[in-house]
Amino acid sequence: MIADIAAAAEGDACVECGGALRAVRGVEVGNIFKLGTRYSEAMGCHFRDQDGISKPVIMGSYGIGTGRLLACIVEEHHDESGLVWPVSVAPYMVHMIVLKGKGLRDLKTVRKAQRVI
């Protein structure tokens, strides 16, 4: 199917289910650039078509930024104290800290923390 999705507007019908489309805020996680033949011509990168005619390769570029991915996680998973890592992407399942003060003087607390680790 070929469609002009740029013309879609809030309230338009979904082509799959017929429901009303809604506009929501989003984050660009990745990007795609059509490079055309600019670089392939400069590098002499050609292919032969079905008739044996040499043509420059049509190039494109895509990327997903790790910084953008982290920003998406932070935006979606946070509270008033900051980032709340979702288990699916958390670097660790548990982060245990024994605070300086009574906790470090209390061997029982230190031993419990070490058992969790």
PDB file of N, CA and C in Angstrom, residues 63-100:
ATOM      1  N   GLY A  63      20.238   5.661  11.510  1.00  0.00           N
ATOM      2  CA  GLY A  63      20.914   5.543  12.793  1.00  0.00           C
ATOM      3  C   GLY A  63      19.946   5.660  13.944  1.00  0.00           C
ATOM      4  N   ILE A  64      20.334   5.020  15.027  1.00  0.00           N
ATOM      5  CA  ILE A  64      19.589   5.107  16.276  1.00  0.00           C
ATOM      6  C   ILE A  64      20.571   5.607  17.316  1.00  0.00           C
ATOM      7  N   GLY A  65      20.265   6.718  17.935  1.00  0.00           N
ATOM      8  CA  GLY A  65      21.176   7.303  18.907  1.00  0.00           C
ATOM      9  C   GLY A  65      20.956   6.754  20.302  1.00  0.00           C
ATOM     10  N   THR A  66      22.031   6.279  20.933  1.00  0.00           N
ATOM     11  CA  THR A  66      21.896   5.744  22.289  1.00  0.00           C
ATOM     12  C   THR A  66      21.488   6.838  23.272  1.00  0.00           C
ATOM     13  N   GLY A  67      21.953   8.056  23.044  1.00  0.00           N
ATOM     14  CA  GLY A  67      21.539   9.160  23.901  1.00  0.00           C
ATOM     15  C   GLY A  67      20.050   9.428  23.801  1.00  0.00           C
ATOM     16  N   ARG A  68      19.532   9.332  22.581  1.00  0.00           N
ATOM     17  CA  ARG A  68      18.095   9.537  22.383  1.00  0.00           C
ATOM     18  C   ARG A  68      17.292   8.411  23.020  1.00  0.00           C
ATOM     19  N   LEU A  69      17.820   7.194  22.934  1.00  0.00           N
ATOM     20  CA  LEU A  69      17.125   6.074  23.570  1.00  0.00           C
ATOM     21  C   LEU A  69      17.032   6.290  25.071  1.00  0.00           C
ATOM     22  N   LEU A  70      18.131   6.718  25.688  1.00  0.00           N
ATOM     23  CA  LEU A  70      18.123   6.982  27.120  1.00  0.00           C
ATOM     24  C   LEU A  70      17.146   8.116  27.456  1.00  0.00           C
ATOM     25  N   ALA A  71      17.121   9.154  26.632  1.00  0.00           N
ATOM     26  CA  ALA A  71      16.187  10.260  26.865  1.00  0.00           C
ATOM     27  C   ALA A  71      14.739   9.770  26.821  1.00  0.00           C
ATOM     28  N   CYS A  72      14.440   8.856  25.917  1.00  0.00           N
ATOM     29  CA  CYS A  72      13.083   8.299  25.834  1.00  0.00           C
ATOM     30  C   CYS A  72      12.738   7.516  27.094  1.00  0.00           C
ATOM     31  N   ILE A  73      13.697   6.748  27.600  1.00  0.00           N
ATOM     32  CA  ILE A  73      13.466   5.978  28.824  1.00  0.00           C
ATOM     33  C   ILE A  73      13.205   6.925  29.990  1.00  0.00           C
ATOM     34  N   VAL A  74      14.037   7.961  30.110  1.00  0.00           N
ATOM     35  CA  VAL A  74      13.878   8.928  31.203  1.00  0.00           C
ATOM     36  C   VAL A  74      12.525   9.632  31.115  1.00  0.00           C
ATOM     37  N   GLU A  75      12.147  10.052  29.914  1.00  0.00           N
ATOM     38  CA  GLU A  75      10.892  10.776  29.755  1.00  0.00           C
ATOM     39  C   GLU A  75       9.689   9.919  30.130  1.00  0.00           C
ATOM     40  N   GLU A  76       9.761   8.659  29.819  1.00  0.00           N
ATOM     41  CA  GLU A  76       8.626   7.766  30.055  1.00  0.00           C
ATOM     42  C   GLU A  76       8.625   7.147  31.453  1.00  0.00           C
ATOM     43  N   HIS A  77       9.807   7.010  32.079  1.00  0.00           N
ATOM     44  CA  HIS A  77       9.926   6.278  33.349  1.00  0.00           C
ATOM     45  C   HIS A  77      10.647   7.123  34.393  1.00  0.00           C
ATOM     46  N   HIS A  78       9.932   8.036  34.991  1.00  0.00           N
ATOM     47  CA  HIS A  78      10.523   8.864  36.044  1.00  0.00           C
ATOM     48  C   HIS A  78       9.457   9.231  37.066  1.00  0.00           C
ATOM     49  N   ASP A  79       9.933   9.666  38.210  1.00  0.00           N
ATOM     50  CA  ASP A  79       9.034  10.219  39.208  1.00  0.00           C
ATOM     51  C   ASP A  79       9.682  11.477  39.773  1.00  0.00           C
ATOM     52  N   GLU A  80       9.156  11.992  40.872  1.00  0.00           N
ATOM     53  CA  GLU A  80       9.673  13.242  41.424  1.00  0.00           C
ATOM     54  C   GLU A  80      11.121  13.133  41.902  1.00  0.00           C
ATOM     55  N   SER A  81      11.617  11.919  42.105  1.00  0.00           N
ATOM     56  CA  SER A  81      13.008  11.727  42.550  1.00  0.00           C
ATOM     57  C   SER A  81      13.970  11.470  41.397  1.00  0.00           C
ATOM     58  N   GLY A  82      13.447  11.299  40.200  1.00  0.00           N
ATOM     59  CA  GLY A  82      14.312  11.074  39.044  1.00  0.00           C
ATOM     60  C   GLY A  82      13.966   9.810  38.282  1.00  0.00           C
ATOM     61  N   LEU A  83      14.955   9.261  37.615  1.00  0.00           N
ATOM     62  CA  LEU A  83      14.787   8.090  36.748  1.00  0.00           C
ATOM     63  C   LEU A  83      14.391   6.848  37.538  1.00  0.00           C
ATOM     64  N   VAL A  84      13.402   6.124  37.026  1.00  0.00           N
ATOM     65  CA  VAL A  84      13.002   4.833  37.571  1.00  0.00           C
ATOM     66  C   VAL A  84      13.204   3.823  36.443  1.00  0.00           C
ATOM     67  N   TRP A  85      14.327   3.101  36.507  1.00  0.00           N
ATOM     68  CA  TRP A  85      14.676   2.182  35.414  1.00  0.00           C
ATOM     69  C   TRP A  85      13.637   1.082  35.261  1.00  0.00           C
ATOM     70  N   PRO A  86      13.104   0.902  34.056  1.00  0.00           N
ATOM     71  CA  PRO A  86      12.260  -0.276  33.821  1.00  0.00           C
ATOM     72  C   PRO A  86      13.150  -1.524  33.824  1.00  0.00           C
ATOM     73  N   VAL A  87      12.662  -2.604  34.395  1.00  0.00           N
ATOM     74  CA  VAL A  87      13.463  -3.820  34.526  1.00  0.00           C
ATOM     75  C   VAL A  87      14.013  -4.289  33.188  1.00  0.00           C
ATOM     76  N   SER A  88      13.272  -4.091  32.106  1.00  0.00           N
ATOM     77  CA  SER A  88      13.691  -4.574  30.789  1.00  0.00           C
ATOM     78  C   SER A  88      14.993  -3.946  30.297  1.00  0.00           C
ATOM     79  N   VAL A  89      15.348  -2.761  30.796  1.00  0.00           N
ATOM     80  CA  VAL A  89      16.583  -2.098  30.351  1.00  0.00           C
ATOM     81  C   VAL A  89      17.480  -1.666  31.504  1.00  0.00           C
ATOM     82  N   ALA A  90      17.101  -1.987  32.733  1.00  0.00           N
ATOM     83  CA  ALA A  90      17.890  -1.578  33.894  1.00  0.00           C
ATOM     84  C   ALA A  90      19.276  -2.223  33.859  1.00  0.00           C
ATOM     85  N   PRO A  91      20.311  -1.450  34.203  1.00  0.00           N
ATOM     86  CA  PRO A  91      21.653  -2.034  34.213  1.00  0.00           C
ATOM     87  C   PRO A  91      21.817  -3.075  35.320  1.00  0.00           C
ATOM     88  N   TYR A  92      21.066  -2.953  36.397  1.00  0.00           N
ATOM     89  CA  TYR A  92      21.106  -3.906  37.516  1.00  0.00           C
ATOM     90  C   TYR A  92      19.691  -4.085  38.036  1.00  0.00           C
ATOM     91  N   MET A  93      19.416  -5.250  38.574  1.00  0.00           N
ATOM     92  CA  MET A  93      18.104  -5.502  39.159  1.00  0.00           C
ATOM     93  C   MET A  93      17.964  -4.781  40.502  1.00  0.00           C
ATOM     94  N   VAL A  94      19.062  -4.679  41.252  1.00  0.00           N
ATOM     95  CA  VAL A  94      19.035  -4.061  42.573  1.00  0.00           C
ATOM     96  C   VAL A  94      20.237  -3.154  42.714  1.00  0.00           C
ATOM     97  N   HIS A  95      20.031  -2.016  43.320  1.00  0.00           N
ATOM     98  CA  HIS A  95      21.142  -1.118  43.632  1.00  0.00           C
ATOM     99  C   HIS A  95      21.061  -0.847  45.128  1.00  0.00           C
ATOM    100  N   MET A  96      21.977  -1.427  45.878  1.00  0.00           N
ATOM    101  CA  MET A  96      21.952  -1.336  47.336  1.00  0.00           C
ATOM    102  C   MET A  96      23.012  -0.358  47.809  1.00  0.00           C
ATOM    103  N   ILE A  97      22.609   0.573  48.661  1.00  0.00           N
ATOM    104  CA  ILE A  97      23.539   1.534  49.240  1.00  0.00           C
ATOM    105  C   ILE A  97      23.345   1.532  50.753  1.00  0.00           C
ATOM    106  N   VAL A  98      24.425   1.348  51.475  1.00  0.00           N
ATOM    107  CA  VAL A  98      24.384   1.518  52.924  1.00  0.00           C
ATOM    108  C   VAL A  98      24.924   2.912  53.190  1.00  0.00           C
ATOM    109  N   LEU A  99      24.076   3.765  53.727  1.00  0.00           N
ATOM    110  CA  LEU A  99      24.461   5.154  53.932  1.00  0.00           C
ATOM    111  C   LEU A  99      25.427   5.304  55.098  1.00  0.00           C
ATOM    112  N   LYS A 100      26.335   6.250  54.934  1.00  0.00           N
ATOM    113  CA  LYS A 100      27.295   6.560  55.990  1.00  0.00           C
ATOM    114  C   LYS A 100      26.529   7.031  57.229  1.00  0.00           C
TER     115      LYS A 100
END
